[in-house]
Amino acid sequence: MEQQSETLAILQGLPLPALVVDPDARITLANDAALALFGQSLIGRHYGISFRQPDFIRAIEAALTGRGGSKVRMVSSAVAQDVIYQVSVSPLPSGALCVFEDHSAFEQMGQMRRDFVANVSHELRTPLTALLGFIETLQGPARNDAAARERFLAIMAREAERMSRLVRDLLHLSRVEAEELRRPTEAVDLAALLRGVASGLRNVAETARVGLVLEGCDAPLMLRADADQMTQVMNNLIENAIKYGSPAGAEVRVTLGKEIAPRGEQVVMRVIDQGEGIDSLHIPRLTERFYRVDGHRSREKGGTGLGLAIVKHIVNRHRGRLVIESEKGKGSRFSVLLPLS
């Protein structure tokens, strides 16, 4: 009994969920973290009833029969969302010790990296394939066809520009992520930045026959910010609203001002369009890299699928929030909330 108390004290000192299985295949001890995770009824039960995971069961059997310890992957559904554990199973003089380490974040990061590489490869492969095909055609059948040459060169220029935009946005995203933990210290006039961005996008708005209206940017509005990055946020959100969010004859309204929030005063910039709106199913994923509501339309208009991901990371660096609200048939509203203090 004394030895059991000492073992339990050691288990309680571990920062991870841990339990002990005795030679009779019963779970005899578990620390508070394990009980919170798997339930108070864990103690006294056969491990095969508590954990219906073949690899984990085999690892415990091996430890109990003196065949050594091992590490196994286990997926737990004990909480609302599946959690992936790496379980270290070690033999004890009288049983087996099982320690659970949450590896969900590592696996998610690995999956994100694989998805990112796959997406980049796909986005680059398409224009590269087109370029190589046209070059081969110009070197062969269309060598002396002036009309075809001009048409193909125009398409090649468009595809090369698409690759250039993708590489540029990837570099921007990488730089923003590298600086995300360093909060900007320079005082910047957001109103002046917004006026400059709107001026640069007037031609885009006129070409799309969309009105661009600014509100609240006449007087200076100072904030500690990175001027280049905030310009990119404004440019991405307003250009998206013009290109994808508003039909011809509609209006994009951009407002800038201060509001009182629960944590103090904040600067709020809103970009409001009069488009068809975004289905609520898409909204949580809009800031994911390469996620597009309409992939074909986005590529046709020169989108890389990285704009809102860049915006999200820039806003995070400024300790702010990006709020996306939309309703089918009633347009969308993108709000950037930045704390003044």
Protein backbone atom coordinates (compact mmCIF):
# COMPACT_ATOMS: atom_id res chain seq x y z
CA MET A 1 0.00 0.00 0.00
CA GLU A 2 2.84 2.35 0.84
CA GLN A 3 4.54 1.56 -2.45
CA GLN A 4 1.28 2.28 -4.29
CA SER A 5 1.03 5.67 -2.57
CA GLU A 6 4.57 6.52 -3.57
CA THR A 7 3.90 5.51 -7.17
CA LEU A 8 0.74 7.64 -7.26
CA ALA A 9 2.71 10.60 -5.88
CA ILE A 10 5.21 10.17 -8.73
CA LEU A 11 2.39 10.00 -11.27
CA GLN A 12 0.86 13.20 -9.86
CA GLY A 13 4.21 14.92 -10.36
CA LEU A 14 4.18 14.16 -14.09
CA PRO A 15 2.88 17.01 -16.30
CA LEU A 16 1.23 14.50 -18.67
CA PRO A 17 -1.65 12.04 -18.21
CA ALA A 18 -0.23 8.78 -16.86
CA LEU A 19 -1.57 5.48 -15.52
CA VAL A 20 -0.34 2.10 -14.28
CA VAL A 21 -1.63 -1.30 -15.40
CA ASP A 22 -0.97 -4.17 -12.95
CA PRO A 23 0.02 -7.76 -13.92
CA ASP A 24 -3.68 -8.74 -13.77
CA ALA A 25 -4.38 -6.29 -16.64
CA ARG A 26 -6.27 -3.85 -14.39
CA ILE A 27 -5.68 -0.10 -14.27
CA THR A 28 -4.72 0.42 -10.64
CA LEU A 29 -3.35 3.97 -10.59
CA ALA A 30 -3.87 7.14 -12.62
CA ASN A 31 -2.93 10.75 -12.01
CA ASP A 32 -5.47 13.56 -12.01
CA ALA A 33 -4.66 14.48 -15.63
CA ALA A 34 -5.50 10.94 -16.79
CA LEU A 35 -8.69 10.81 -14.73
CA ALA A 36 -9.81 14.17 -16.13
CA LEU A 37 -9.13 12.90 -19.63
CA PHE A 38 -10.57 9.37 -19.47
CA GLY A 39 -12.99 9.57 -16.56
CA GLN A 40 -13.06 8.61 -12.88
CA SER A 41 -14.31 5.11 -13.71
CA LEU A 42 -10.90 4.25 -15.17
CA ILE A 43 -9.54 2.75 -11.94
CA GLY A 44 -10.08 -0.98 -11.54
CA ARG A 45 -11.13 -1.63 -15.12
CA HIS A 46 -9.41 -3.94 -17.61
CA TYR A 47 -7.27 -1.87 -19.96
CA GLY A 48 -8.81 -3.60 -22.99
CA ILE A 49 -12.24 -2.27 -22.02
CA SER A 50 -11.03 1.27 -21.39
CA PHE A 51 -8.86 1.51 -24.51
CA ARG A 52 -10.12 -0.22 -27.64
CA GLN A 53 -6.99 0.58 -29.61
CA PRO A 54 -5.23 -2.52 -31.05
CA ASP A 55 -1.73 -1.02 -31.20
CA PHE A 56 -1.99 0.34 -27.66
CA ILE A 57 -3.31 -2.99 -26.34
CA ARG A 58 -0.46 -4.89 -28.00
CA ALA A 59 2.08 -2.46 -26.49
CA ILE A 60 0.67 -3.02 -22.97
CA GLU A 61 0.67 -6.80 -23.49
CA ALA A 62 4.31 -6.65 -24.56
CA ALA A 63 5.26 -4.61 -21.47
CA LEU A 64 3.37 -6.93 -19.12
CA THR A 65 4.99 -10.06 -20.59
CA GLY A 66 8.53 -8.69 -20.40
CA ARG A 67 9.01 -7.97 -24.09
CA GLY A 68 10.00 -4.35 -23.51
CA GLY A 69 8.47 -0.94 -23.89
CA SER A 70 7.34 0.93 -26.99
CA LYS A 71 5.70 4.10 -28.26
CA VAL A 72 2.40 3.95 -30.12
CA ARG A 73 0.00 6.39 -31.76
CA MET A 74 -3.46 6.56 -30.24
CA VAL A 75 -6.52 8.56 -31.28
CA SER A 76 -8.80 9.47 -28.38
CA SER A 77 -12.43 10.50 -28.78
CA ALA A 78 -12.84 11.22 -25.08
CA VAL A 79 -13.39 14.92 -25.85
CA ALA A 80 -15.48 16.71 -28.49
CA GLN A 81 -12.65 16.70 -31.03
CA ASP A 82 -10.37 13.74 -31.66
CA VAL A 83 -6.97 14.08 -29.99
CA ILE A 84 -3.88 12.26 -31.20
CA TYR A 85 -1.53 10.94 -28.50
CA GLN A 86 1.87 9.37 -28.58
CA VAL A 87 1.71 6.87 -25.73
CA SER A 88 4.94 5.68 -24.11
CA VAL A 89 4.40 2.23 -22.61
CA SER A 90 7.18 1.12 -20.23
CA PRO A 91 7.48 -2.11 -18.22
CA LEU A 92 7.51 -1.85 -14.40
CA PRO A 93 8.56 -4.50 -11.87
CA SER A 94 4.86 -5.09 -11.29
CA GLY A 95 2.95 -3.90 -14.33
CA ALA A 96 3.24 -1.27 -17.06
CA LEU A 97 3.42 2.54 -17.07
CA CYS A 98 1.55 4.43 -19.80
CA VAL A 99 2.24 8.14 -20.39
CA PHE A 100 0.13 10.12 -22.90
CA GLU A 101 1.64 13.03 -24.84
CA ASP A 102 -0.68 15.14 -27.00
CA HIS A 103 0.74 15.21 -30.54
CA SER A 104 -2.32 16.73 -32.24
CA ALA A 105 -0.60 20.07 -32.89
CA PHE A 106 2.50 18.38 -34.36
CA GLU A 107 0.40 16.26 -36.70
CA GLN A 108 -1.70 19.25 -37.73
CA MET A 109 1.46 21.24 -38.48
CA GLY A 110 2.82 18.36 -40.51
CA GLN A 111 -0.41 18.12 -42.47
CA MET A 112 -0.41 21.88 -43.02
CA ARG A 113 3.14 21.71 -44.40
CA ARG A 114 2.20 18.86 -46.73
CA ASP A 115 -0.90 20.71 -47.91
CA PHE A 116 1.11 23.90 -48.39
CA VAL A 117 3.76 22.18 -50.52
CA ALA A 118 1.05 20.42 -52.55
CA ASN A 119 -0.83 23.68 -53.13
CA VAL A 120 2.29 25.63 -54.12
CA SER A 121 3.31 22.83 -56.48
CA HIS A 122 -0.13 22.82 -58.07
CA GLU A 123 -0.30 26.61 -58.39
CA LEU A 124 3.14 26.73 -60.05
CA ARG A 125 2.71 23.60 -62.18
CA THR A 126 -0.29 24.93 -64.09
CA PRO A 127 1.33 28.10 -65.51
CA LEU A 128 4.65 26.30 -66.01
CA THR A 129 2.94 23.58 -68.05
CA ALA A 130 1.24 26.26 -70.16
CA LEU A 131 4.52 28.11 -70.72
CA LEU A 132 6.40 24.96 -71.71
CA GLY A 133 3.59 23.96 -74.08
CA PHE A 134 3.53 27.32 -75.83
CA ILE A 135 7.32 27.46 -76.08
CA GLU A 136 7.32 24.02 -77.71
CA THR A 137 4.61 25.14 -80.13
CA LEU A 138 6.45 28.36 -81.02
CA GLN A 139 9.63 26.38 -81.64
CA GLY A 140 7.76 23.92 -83.85
CA PRO A 141 4.43 24.20 -85.71
CA ALA A 142 3.90 27.93 -85.04
CA ARG A 143 7.48 28.95 -85.80
CA ASN A 144 6.46 31.08 -88.78
CA ASP A 145 2.87 31.89 -87.77
CA ALA A 146 2.94 35.56 -86.75
CA ALA A 147 -0.68 35.69 -85.56
CA ALA A 148 -0.29 32.57 -83.41
CA ARG A 149 3.01 33.88 -82.06
CA GLU A 150 1.43 37.10 -80.83
CA ARG A 151 -1.50 35.27 -79.27
CA PHE A 152 0.74 32.73 -77.54
CA LEU A 153 3.17 35.36 -76.28
CA ALA A 154 0.29 37.27 -74.68
CA ILE A 155 -0.87 34.12 -72.87
CA MET A 156 2.72 33.33 -71.82
CA ALA A 157 3.11 36.82 -70.40
CA ARG A 158 -0.11 36.40 -68.41
CA GLU A 159 0.98 33.03 -67.01
CA ALA A 160 4.44 34.36 -66.13
CA GLU A 161 2.83 37.29 -64.31
CA ARG A 162 0.65 34.83 -62.41
CA MET A 163 3.75 32.95 -61.22
CA SER A 164 5.40 36.24 -60.29
CA ARG A 165 2.39 37.24 -58.16
CA LEU A 166 2.41 33.87 -56.42
CA VAL A 167 6.12 34.07 -55.58
CA ARG A 168 5.67 37.67 -54.39
CA ASP A 169 2.78 36.72 -52.10
CA LEU A 170 4.69 33.71 -50.75
CA LEU A 171 7.59 35.99 -49.85
CA HIS A 172 5.21 38.48 -48.21
CA LEU A 173 3.58 35.71 -46.20
CA SER A 174 6.95 34.34 -45.09
CA ARG A 175 8.16 37.79 -44.02
CA VAL A 176 4.94 38.57 -42.12
CA GLU A 177 5.08 35.25 -40.27
CA ALA A 178 8.72 35.85 -39.33
CA GLU A 179 7.84 39.26 -37.84
CA GLU A 180 4.52 38.25 -36.24
CA LEU A 181 5.86 38.25 -32.66
CA ARG A 182 7.44 41.72 -32.99
CA ARG A 183 4.83 44.39 -32.50
CA PRO A 184 5.34 47.56 -34.61
CA THR A 185 6.47 50.71 -32.80
CA GLU A 186 6.30 53.41 -35.51
CA ALA A 187 3.44 55.93 -35.39
CA VAL A 188 1.51 55.83 -38.68
CA ASP A 189 -1.39 57.92 -40.01
CA LEU A 190 -3.89 55.28 -41.13
CA ALA A 191 -6.15 57.87 -42.75
CA ALA A 192 -3.34 59.01 -45.05
CA LEU A 193 -2.51 55.40 -45.90
CA LEU A 194 -6.14 54.69 -46.77
CA ARG A 195 -6.40 57.74 -49.01
CA GLY A 196 -3.26 56.63 -50.84
CA VAL A 197 -4.50 53.06 -51.31
CA ALA A 198 -7.90 54.28 -52.56
CA SER A 199 -6.20 56.60 -55.05
CA GLY A 200 -4.14 53.71 -56.40
CA LEU A 201 -7.24 51.52 -56.81
CA ARG A 202 -9.42 54.12 -58.57
CA ASN A 203 -8.53 52.74 -62.00
CA VAL A 204 -9.35 49.18 -60.88
CA ALA A 205 -12.72 50.39 -59.57
CA GLU A 206 -13.48 52.35 -62.74
CA THR A 207 -12.59 49.37 -64.94
CA ALA A 208 -14.95 47.19 -62.89
CA ARG A 209 -17.54 50.02 -62.91
CA VAL A 210 -17.70 49.92 -59.12
CA GLY A 211 -17.97 53.03 -56.96
CA LEU A 212 -15.39 53.47 -54.19
CA VAL A 213 -16.50 55.58 -51.22
CA LEU A 214 -14.30 56.54 -48.24
CA GLU A 215 -15.64 57.64 -44.85
CA GLY A 216 -13.77 58.92 -41.82
CA CYS A 217 -10.34 59.40 -43.37
CA ASP A 218 -10.22 63.20 -43.65
CA ALA A 219 -8.57 63.80 -40.26
CA PRO A 220 -5.31 62.08 -39.20
CA LEU A 221 -5.72 58.82 -37.25
CA MET A 222 -2.46 57.78 -35.64
CA LEU A 223 -1.59 54.21 -34.63
CA ARG A 224 1.61 52.30 -33.89
CA ALA A 225 1.81 50.16 -37.01
CA ASP A 226 3.91 48.95 -39.90
CA ALA A 227 3.03 51.31 -42.75
CA ASP A 228 3.88 48.88 -45.57
CA GLN A 229 1.94 46.03 -44.00
CA MET A 230 -1.13 48.12 -43.22
CA THR A 231 -1.07 49.40 -46.80
CA GLN A 232 -1.09 45.76 -47.91
CA VAL A 233 -4.07 44.98 -45.65
CA MET A 234 -6.05 47.89 -47.06
CA ASN A 235 -5.08 47.12 -50.64
CA ASN A 236 -5.95 43.41 -50.38
CA LEU A 237 -9.34 43.95 -48.73
CA ILE A 238 -10.46 46.80 -50.97
CA GLU A 239 -9.23 45.16 -54.18
CA ASN A 240 -10.99 41.92 -53.21
CA ALA A 241 -14.22 43.84 -52.62
CA ILE A 242 -13.95 45.50 -56.02
CA LYS A 243 -12.96 42.41 -58.01
CA TYR A 244 -14.96 39.67 -56.30
CA GLY A 245 -17.49 41.31 -54.01
CA SER A 246 -19.32 43.86 -56.12
CA PRO A 247 -21.12 43.67 -59.46
CA ALA A 248 -20.95 46.47 -62.00
CA GLY A 249 -22.85 49.54 -60.80
CA ALA A 250 -22.46 48.61 -57.12
CA GLU A 251 -20.48 50.43 -54.45
CA VAL A 252 -17.65 49.52 -52.10
CA ARG A 253 -17.71 51.57 -48.92
CA VAL A 254 -14.63 51.84 -46.71
CA THR A 255 -15.00 53.34 -43.23
CA LEU A 256 -12.30 54.27 -40.73
CA GLY A 257 -12.75 55.43 -37.17
CA LYS A 258 -12.45 54.77 -33.45
CA GLU A 259 -14.74 52.69 -31.29
CA ILE A 260 -14.93 51.79 -27.61
CA ALA A 261 -14.38 48.08 -27.00
CA PRO A 262 -14.43 46.05 -23.75
CA ARG A 263 -10.63 46.23 -23.59
CA GLY A 264 -10.37 49.91 -24.48
CA GLU A 265 -10.43 52.17 -27.50
CA GLN A 266 -9.71 50.63 -30.89
CA VAL A 267 -9.33 51.65 -34.52
CA VAL A 268 -11.84 50.01 -36.85
CA MET A 269 -11.58 49.82 -40.63
CA ARG A 270 -14.48 48.23 -42.46
CA VAL A 271 -14.68 47.29 -46.13
CA ILE A 272 -18.33 46.77 -47.14
CA ASP A 273 -19.43 45.52 -50.54
CA GLN A 274 -22.81 44.99 -52.20
CA GLY A 275 -22.07 41.64 -53.79
CA GLU A 276 -23.79 38.27 -53.70
CA GLY A 277 -22.35 37.44 -50.27
CA ILE A 278 -20.46 34.40 -49.04
CA ASP A 279 -22.02 31.18 -47.78
CA SER A 280 -21.49 30.79 -44.02
CA LEU A 281 -19.78 27.43 -44.65
CA HIS A 282 -16.86 29.21 -46.31
CA ILE A 283 -16.31 32.04 -43.82
CA PRO A 284 -14.24 30.12 -41.19
CA ARG A 285 -11.83 28.98 -43.91
CA LEU A 286 -11.40 32.20 -45.90
CA THR A 287 -8.06 33.05 -44.26
CA GLU A 288 -6.55 29.63 -44.98
CA ARG A 289 -3.74 29.60 -47.52
CA PHE A 290 -4.96 28.90 -51.04
CA TYR A 291 -8.58 28.55 -49.94
CA ARG A 292 -10.93 30.00 -52.55
CA VAL A 293 -14.70 30.20 -52.67
CA ASP A 294 -14.57 30.18 -56.48
CA GLY A 295 -11.14 28.95 -57.60
CA HIS A 296 -11.64 29.46 -61.33
CA ARG A 297 -12.95 33.01 -60.94
CA SER A 298 -10.14 33.91 -58.54
CA ARG A 299 -7.42 32.69 -60.92
CA GLU A 300 -9.07 34.44 -63.87
CA LYS A 301 -8.87 37.74 -61.96
CA GLY A 302 -5.25 37.19 -60.91
CA GLY A 303 -5.80 35.96 -57.35
CA THR A 304 -3.20 33.75 -55.67
CA GLY A 305 -5.34 32.48 -52.77
CA LEU A 306 -2.93 34.02 -50.24
CA GLY A 307 -4.34 37.54 -49.83
CA LEU A 308 -6.55 36.96 -46.78
CA ALA A 309 -3.93 34.71 -45.15
CA ILE A 310 -1.47 37.60 -45.40
CA VAL A 311 -4.09 40.00 -44.00
CA LYS A 312 -4.77 37.70 -41.04
CA HIS A 313 -1.08 37.44 -40.10
CA ILE A 314 -0.53 41.19 -40.41
CA VAL A 315 -3.55 41.90 -38.21
CA ASN A 316 -2.27 39.33 -35.68
CA ARG A 317 1.09 41.09 -35.61
CA HIS A 318 -0.71 44.32 -34.72
CA ARG A 319 -2.57 42.45 -31.91
CA GLY A 320 -5.85 43.02 -33.70
CA ARG A 321 -8.69 40.93 -35.12
CA LEU A 322 -10.12 40.33 -38.57
CA VAL A 323 -13.89 39.85 -38.49
CA ILE A 324 -15.70 38.59 -41.59
CA GLU A 325 -19.48 38.94 -41.83
CA SER A 326 -21.57 38.03 -44.83
CA GLU A 327 -25.07 37.02 -45.84
CA LYS A 328 -26.08 35.51 -49.15
CA GLY A 329 -27.59 38.17 -51.38
CA LYS A 330 -26.66 41.03 -49.03
CA GLY A 331 -22.93 41.50 -49.51
CA SER A 332 -19.99 41.13 -47.14
CA ARG A 333 -18.24 43.18 -44.48
CA PHE A 334 -14.56 42.76 -43.59
CA SER A 335 -13.62 44.54 -40.35
CA VAL A 336 -10.08 45.11 -39.06
CA LEU A 337 -10.06 45.88 -35.32
CA LEU A 338 -6.79 47.28 -33.97
CA PRO A 339 -6.21 48.28 -30.33
CA LEU A 340 -5.02 51.84 -29.80
CA SER A 341 -3.13 51.09 -26.59
